[in-house]
Coordinates of C-alpha atoms in Angstrom, one line a residue:
M1 CA -14.1 33.5 21.3
I2 CA -15.9 30.2 21.7
V3 CA -19.4 31.8 21.4
K4 CA -18.3 33.5 18.2
D5 CA -17.1 30.2 16.7
L6 CA -20.2 28.2 17.7
S7 CA -21.9 26.4 14.8
L8 CA -24.7 23.9 14.7
S9 CA -22.8 21.7 12.3
A10 CA -19.9 21.4 14.7
I11 CA -22.2 20.6 17.6
V12 CA -24.0 17.9 15.6
A13 CA -20.6 16.5 14.5
G14 CA -19.6 16.2 18.2
F15 CA -22.9 14.5 19.0
V16 CA -22.7 12.0 16.1
A17 CA -19.1 11.1 17.0
V18 CA -20.1 10.3 20.6
L19 CA -23.3 8.4 19.5
V20 CA -21.4 6.3 16.9
G21 CA -18.6 5.6 19.4
F22 CA -20.9 4.5 22.1
A23 CA -23.3 2.5 19.9
S24 CA -20.4 0.7 18.1
S25 CA -18.4 -0.4 21.0
V26 CA -20.1 -0.1 24.4
A27 CA -21.1 -3.7 24.2
I28 CA -17.4 -4.6 24.0
V29 CA -16.7 -2.6 27.2
F30 CA -19.5 -4.5 29.0
Q31 CA -17.9 -7.8 27.9
A32 CA -14.5 -6.6 29.2
A33 CA -16.1 -5.6 32.6
S34 CA -17.9 -8.9 32.8
A35 CA -14.7 -10.8 32.2
A36 CA -13.3 -9.2 35.3
G37 CA -16.4 -10.1 37.3
A38 CA -17.7 -6.5 37.6
S39 CA -21.1 -5.9 39.1
N40 CA -23.6 -3.6 37.4
E41 CA -22.6 -0.9 39.8
V42 CA -19.0 -1.3 38.8
M43 CA -19.9 -1.4 35.1
A44 CA -21.7 1.9 35.5
S45 CA -18.7 3.3 37.3
W46 CA -16.5 2.3 34.3
L47 CA -18.7 4.3 31.9
L48 CA -18.8 7.2 34.3
A49 CA -15.0 7.3 34.7
L50 CA -14.5 6.9 30.9
G51 CA -17.1 9.6 30.2
I52 CA -15.4 12.0 32.6
G53 CA -11.9 11.3 31.3
M54 CA -12.9 11.6 27.6
A55 CA -14.9 14.8 28.4
A56 CA -12.0 16.4 30.2
T57 CA -9.5 15.6 27.5
C58 CA -11.8 16.5 24.5
I59 CA -12.8 19.8 26.0
G60 CA -9.4 20.7 27.4
L61 CA -7.2 19.7 24.5
S62 CA -9.6 21.0 21.8
W63 CA -9.9 24.4 23.5
Y64 CA -6.2 24.7 24.3
Y65 CA -4.9 23.8 20.8
K66 CA -8.0 25.1 18.9
A67 CA -8.2 21.8 17.1
P68 CA -10.8 19.1 17.1
V69 CA -8.9 16.7 19.4
I70 CA -11.3 13.7 19.9
T71 CA -10.5 11.1 22.5
A72 CA -12.1 7.7 23.1
W73 CA -11.8 4.5 25.0
S74 CA -9.7 1.9 23.3
T75 CA -12.1 -0.5 21.5
P76 CA -9.4 -2.9 20.6
G77 CA -8.2 -2.6 24.2
A78 CA -11.6 -3.5 25.5
A79 CA -11.7 -6.5 23.2
L80 CA -8.3 -7.6 24.5
L81 CA -9.5 -7.3 28.1
A82 CA -12.7 -9.2 27.3
T83 CA -10.6 -12.2 26.2
S84 CA -7.7 -11.8 28.7
L85 CA -9.3 -10.8 32.1
Q86 CA -10.8 -14.3 32.6
G87 CA -9.5 -15.6 35.9
L88 CA -8.4 -12.2 37.2
T89 CA -10.1 -10.3 39.9
I90 CA -11.5 -6.8 39.4
E91 CA -8.7 -5.5 41.7
Q92 CA -6.0 -7.1 39.5
A93 CA -7.7 -5.7 36.4
T94 CA -7.5 -2.2 38.0
G95 CA -3.8 -2.8 38.7
V96 CA -3.4 -3.5 34.9
F97 CA -5.1 -0.2 34.0
I98 CA -2.8 1.7 36.3
F99 CA 0.3 0.0 35.1
T100 CA -0.6 0.6 31.4
A101 CA -1.4 4.3 32.2
V102 CA 1.9 4.9 33.9
L103 CA 3.8 3.4 30.9
G104 CA 1.7 5.5 28.6
L105 CA 2.5 8.6 30.6
V106 CA 6.2 7.9 30.6
I107 CA 6.1 7.4 26.8
G108 CA 4.2 10.7 26.3
I109 CA 6.4 12.8 28.6
S110 CA 9.7 11.3 27.2
G111 CA 8.7 11.7 23.6
W112 CA 9.3 8.0 22.9
F113 CA 6.0 7.5 21.2
E114 CA 7.2 7.2 17.6
K115 CA 10.3 5.3 18.6
L116 CA 8.4 2.7 20.6
T117 CA 5.9 2.1 17.8
R118 CA 8.7 1.4 15.4
L119 CA 10.2 -1.4 17.6
I120 CA 7.5 -3.8 16.7
P121 CA 6.7 -4.1 13.0
L122 CA 3.2 -3.2 12.0
P123 CA 2.4 -6.7 10.6
L124 CA 3.1 -8.3 14.0
A125 CA 1.1 -5.7 15.9
S126 CA -1.8 -6.1 13.4
A127 CA -1.6 -9.9 13.7
M128 CA -1.8 -9.7 17.5
L129 CA -4.9 -7.5 17.3
A130 CA -6.5 -9.6 14.6
G131 CA -6.0 -12.7 16.8
I132 CA -7.7 -11.0 19.7
L133 CA -10.6 -9.7 17.6
L134 CA -11.3 -13.0 15.8
Q135 CA -13.1 -14.3 18.8
F136 CA -15.7 -11.5 18.5
G137 CA -16.2 -12.3 14.8
F138 CA -16.8 -16.0 15.7
A139 CA -19.3 -14.9 18.4
I140 CA -21.6 -13.5 15.7
F141 CA -22.2 -16.9 14.1
N142 CA -22.2 -18.7 17.4
S143 CA -25.0 -16.4 18.5
M144 CA -26.9 -17.0 15.3
Q145 CA -27.4 -20.6 16.3
N146 CA -29.6 -19.5 19.2
Q147 CA -31.2 -16.4 17.7
L148 CA -31.3 -17.0 13.9
L149 CA -33.9 -14.3 13.1
L150 CA -32.4 -11.6 15.4
V151 CA -28.7 -12.1 14.5
G152 CA -29.4 -12.9 10.9
S153 CA -31.4 -9.7 10.5
M154 CA -28.7 -7.7 12.2
C155 CA -26.1 -9.1 9.7
L156 CA -28.3 -8.3 6.8
V157 CA -28.8 -4.7 8.0
Y158 CA -25.1 -4.4 8.4
L159 CA -24.3 -5.6 4.9
I160 CA -26.9 -3.2 3.4
A161 CA -25.9 -0.2 5.6
K162 CA -22.2 -0.6 4.8
V163 CA -23.1 0.1 1.1
F164 CA -25.4 3.0 1.6
F165 CA -24.8 4.5 5.1
A166 CA -21.4 3.3 6.1
R167 CA -20.8 5.9 8.8
Y168 CA -24.0 4.9 10.6
A169 CA -23.9 1.1 9.9
I170 CA -23.5 0.0 13.5
L171 CA -26.1 2.5 14.8
L172 CA -28.6 1.0 12.3
V173 CA -27.6 -2.5 13.3
M174 CA -28.3 -1.7 16.9
L175 CA -31.6 -0.1 16.0
S176 CA -32.7 -3.1 14.0
G177 CA -31.8 -5.4 16.9
I178 CA -33.8 -3.3 19.3
I179 CA -36.8 -3.3 17.0
I180 CA -36.8 -7.1 16.6
V181 CA -36.4 -7.7 20.3
V182 CA -39.2 -5.3 21.1
A183 CA -41.5 -6.8 18.4
G184 CA -40.8 -10.3 19.7
G185 CA -41.8 -9.3 23.2
S186 CA -38.6 -10.6 24.9
L187 CA -37.5 -7.2 26.2
D188 CA -38.0 -6.7 30.0
L189 CA -37.5 -3.1 31.0
T190 CA -38.9 -3.5 34.5
T191 CA -35.4 -3.3 36.0
V192 CA -34.4 -0.2 34.0
T193 CA -34.7 3.1 35.8
L194 CA -33.3 6.6 35.0
S195 CA -30.5 7.2 37.5
L196 CA -27.1 8.7 37.6
A197 CA -24.0 6.5 37.7
R198 CA -21.9 6.6 40.9
P199 CA -18.2 6.2 41.1
V200 CA -17.0 2.9 42.7
W201 CA -13.5 2.8 44.0
V202 CA -11.6 -0.4 43.4
T203 CA -8.3 -0.8 45.3
P204 CA -5.8 -2.1 42.8
E205 CA -3.7 -5.3 43.1
F206 CA -0.6 -5.9 41.1
S207 CA 0.1 -9.3 39.7
F208 CA 3.3 -9.7 37.7
S209 CA 1.7 -12.2 35.3
A210 CA -1.3 -9.9 34.7
L211 CA 0.9 -6.9 34.1
M212 CA 3.1 -8.7 31.6
G213 CA 0.4 -10.8 30.0
V214 CA -2.4 -8.2 29.8
G215 CA -0.9 -4.8 30.6
L216 CA 1.9 -4.8 27.9
P217 CA -0.4 -6.0 25.1
L218 CA -3.0 -3.4 26.2
L219 CA -0.3 -0.7 25.9
L220 CA 0.7 -1.9 22.5
V221 CA -2.8 -2.2 21.2
T222 CA -3.7 1.2 22.4
M223 CA -0.6 2.9 20.9
A224 CA -0.7 1.0 17.6
S225 CA -4.5 0.8 17.0
Q226 CA -5.7 4.1 18.5
N227 CA -3.0 6.7 19.1
I228 CA -1.1 6.3 15.8
P229 CA -4.3 6.4 13.6
G230 CA -5.6 9.2 15.8
V231 CA -2.5 11.3 15.1
A232 CA -2.8 10.4 11.4
V233 CA -6.4 11.7 11.3
L234 CA -5.3 15.0 12.7
R235 CA -2.4 15.3 10.3
A236 CA -4.5 14.4 7.3
S237 CA -6.9 17.3 8.2
G238 CA -4.0 19.7 8.4
Y239 CA -3.7 20.0 12.2
Q240 CA -0.1 19.9 13.5
T241 CA -1.0 19.5 17.1
P242 CA 2.1 18.3 19.1
V243 CA 1.9 14.6 19.8
S244 CA 3.6 14.2 23.2
P245 CA 1.1 16.4 25.1
L246 CA -1.8 14.5 23.6
I247 CA -0.4 11.1 24.7
S248 CA 0.6 12.5 28.1
S249 CA -2.8 14.0 28.8
T250 CA -4.8 10.9 27.8
A251 CA -2.5 8.7 29.9
L252 CA -2.7 11.0 32.9
S253 CA -6.5 11.0 32.7
T254 CA -6.5 7.2 32.6
L255 CA -4.2 7.0 35.6
L256 CA -6.3 9.3 37.7
L257 CA -9.6 7.5 36.8
A258 CA -8.3 3.9 36.6
P259 CA -9.5 3.0 40.2
F260 CA -13.0 3.9 39.1
G261 CA -12.8 1.9 35.8
A262 CA -11.1 4.0 33.1
F263 CA -9.1 1.2 31.4
S264 CA -7.8 3.3 28.6
I265 CA -8.4 6.8 27.3
N266 CA -6.6 7.6 24.1
L267 CA -6.9 9.4 20.8
A268 CA -9.9 8.5 18.6
A269 CA -9.5 7.6 15.0
I270 CA -12.8 6.7 13.2
T271 CA -15.0 9.0 15.3
A272 CA -12.3 11.8 15.1
A273 CA -12.7 11.8 11.3
I274 CA -16.3 13.0 11.8
C275 CA -15.1 16.1 13.7
T276 CA -12.1 17.0 11.6
G277 CA -13.7 17.1 8.2
T278 CA -15.6 19.7 6.3
E279 CA -18.9 18.3 7.6
A280 CA -18.1 19.7 11.0
H281 CA -17.3 23.2 9.7
P282 CA -16.0 24.6 6.3
Q283 CA -13.3 26.5 8.2
P284 CA -10.7 24.3 9.9
Q285 CA -10.0 26.8 12.6
K286 CA -13.5 26.6 13.9
R287 CA -13.8 22.8 14.0
Y288 CA -12.4 22.7 17.6
I289 CA -16.0 23.4 18.7
A290 CA -16.9 19.8 17.6
G291 CA -14.2 18.5 20.0
I292 CA -15.7 20.6 22.9
A293 CA -19.2 19.5 22.0
A294 CA -18.1 15.8 21.9
G295 CA -16.7 16.3 25.4
L296 CA -20.0 17.6 26.7
F297 CA -21.9 14.7 25.2
Y298 CA -19.3 12.3 26.6
L299 CA -20.0 13.7 30.1
L300 CA -23.7 13.3 29.7
A301 CA -23.3 9.7 28.5
G302 CA -21.0 8.9 31.4
L303 CA -23.4 10.3 34.0
A304 CA -26.2 8.1 32.5
G305 CA -23.9 5.1 32.8
A306 CA -26.2 3.2 35.2
T307 CA -29.1 3.5 32.9
V308 CA -27.0 2.4 29.9
V309 CA -25.8 -0.7 31.8
A310 CA -29.4 -1.6 32.8
L311 CA -30.6 -1.2 29.2
F312 CA -28.0 -3.4 27.7
A313 CA -28.5 -6.0 30.5
A314 CA -32.2 -6.2 29.4
F315 CA -31.3 -7.3 25.9
P316 CA -30.5 -10.9 24.9
T317 CA -26.8 -11.7 25.2
E318 CA -26.8 -12.9 21.6
M319 CA -27.8 -9.4 20.4
V320 CA -25.0 -7.8 22.4
A321 CA -22.4 -10.3 21.2
A322 CA -23.5 -9.9 17.6
L323 CA -23.4 -6.1 17.9
A324 CA -19.9 -6.2 19.3
G325 CA -18.7 -8.6 16.6
L326 CA -20.3 -6.6 13.7
A327 CA -18.7 -3.4 15.0
L328 CA -15.3 -5.0 14.7
I329 CA -15.5 -6.6 11.3
S330 CA -13.9 -3.7 9.5
T331 CA -11.1 -3.6 12.1
I332 CA -10.6 -7.4 11.7
A333 CA -10.4 -7.1 7.9
A334 CA -7.9 -4.2 8.0
N335 CA -5.6 -6.0 10.5
L336 CA -5.7 -9.2 8.5
A337 CA -4.8 -7.3 5.4
S338 CA -1.9 -5.7 7.2
T339 CA -0.8 -9.1 8.7
T340 CA 0.0 -10.5 5.3
S341 CA 0.9 -7.4 3.4
D342 CA 4.6 -7.6 3.7
P343 CA 6.3 -10.9 2.6
T344 CA 9.3 -10.1 4.9
Y345 CA 7.2 -10.5 8.0
R346 CA 4.4 -12.8 6.7
D347 CA 5.4 -16.0 8.5
A348 CA 6.2 -14.2 11.8
A349 CA 2.9 -12.3 11.6
V350 CA 0.8 -15.5 10.8
I351 CA 2.4 -17.3 13.8
T352 CA 1.6 -14.3 16.0
L353 CA -2.0 -14.4 14.7
L354 CA -2.4 -18.2 15.4
V355 CA -0.8 -18.1 18.9
T356 CA -2.9 -15.1 19.9
A357 CA -6.2 -16.5 18.5
S358 CA -5.6 -19.9 20.1
G359 CA -6.1 -18.4 23.6
A360 CA -3.1 -20.4 24.9
S361 CA -1.9 -19.2 28.3
F362 CA 1.4 -20.2 29.9
F363 CA 2.7 -19.2 33.4
G364 CA -0.4 -17.0 33.8
L365 CA 0.5 -14.8 30.8
A366 CA -2.2 -14.3 28.2
S367 CA -2.0 -15.5 24.6
A368 CA -1.5 -12.0 23.2
F369 CA 1.8 -11.8 25.0
W370 CA 3.0 -15.2 23.7
G371 CA 1.8 -14.3 20.2
L372 CA 4.2 -11.4 20.1
I373 CA 7.0 -13.5 21.6
A374 CA 6.5 -16.3 19.0
G375 CA 6.3 -13.8 16.2
A376 CA 9.4 -11.9 17.3
L377 CA 11.3 -15.2 17.7
T378 CA 10.2 -16.3 14.2
M379 CA 11.2 -12.9 12.8
A380 CA 14.7 -13.0 14.5
I381 CA 15.4 -16.5 13.1
A382 CA 14.4 -15.5 9.6
Q383 CA 16.5 -12.4 9.7
H384 CA 19.5 -14.4 11.0
Q385 CA 19.1 -16.9 8.1
R386 CA 18.9 -14.1 5.5
A387 CA 22.0 -12.5 7.0
S388 CA 23.9 -15.8 6.8
N389 CA 23.0 -16.3 3.2

């Protein structure tokens, strides 16, 4: 059956989805791992665990449901971790991954997914995410102070590519950065060797403040910014795949691989659109091959995790920071628009944004948590006032 349905277009779609996904956000994953104090070996283990988890879910779910189910790591989740794991140990970070995965599994099995996402209004969730991501946007221009030619050129390529080659904008930005670094003679590849990544076990530690301050926002960000859009992409393309098994499967894969660095495996949205459209195959019932192909390419990328880590370590930190920031500009813009879209929640959402972006931490709980608390309190007071009037 699979051999009969094979097509070059579907395989290419799977490859492009993985390439775009890695190129656009692997730098953010490295920043998250660095925030937790991960060594290069542990970073490579993160990519290996994520690659295995995404491969298993892409291949298994796409084959079983005969639909192009594309999974990914949570890019917004990685951004949250990069700003929230400072001061935590790698063991405590692993405890956060396990805690979030368990909650995700419960939500998936129970069928609470849609009910839970309705508890927090979209403007507040968007405001929290925008507050987290703003730091990456600022990093673009902070990096430009030290590397004007490099970062300025990457920004120019981004602006032009967004007009003419929007789907491949970040890939082109990365290539432009590589060319400039190589031409400038500042790239040292002596430490880069071709090698397979090895799994590194990290025994988890559970800190209440870390679970509440980082784990809960990570769960919310993953559900609101990855799984909900991921389901929407499938539905928009005509696939009525049941939601609960998808959420349960990705959460279970995260749980099993969390000690090796899988911080969040979830449904993909942007890269999923590459595999669910007519570009993958004119016939919708044969596009599942793109999901299987994506899984195989995820596995290869994960196995090469050690080489990927070494390559990124050889580039200037300004280039990596700019690449991460540019990759998130569209997401920042979309969430800022959602933050202020509904006048009913506007004040509460803006307060959520400001508290989250401030980086303020109280009692060991990260600013994302307090942003939601402040926004929810503002919303409750406003609703009480309206009810009184």
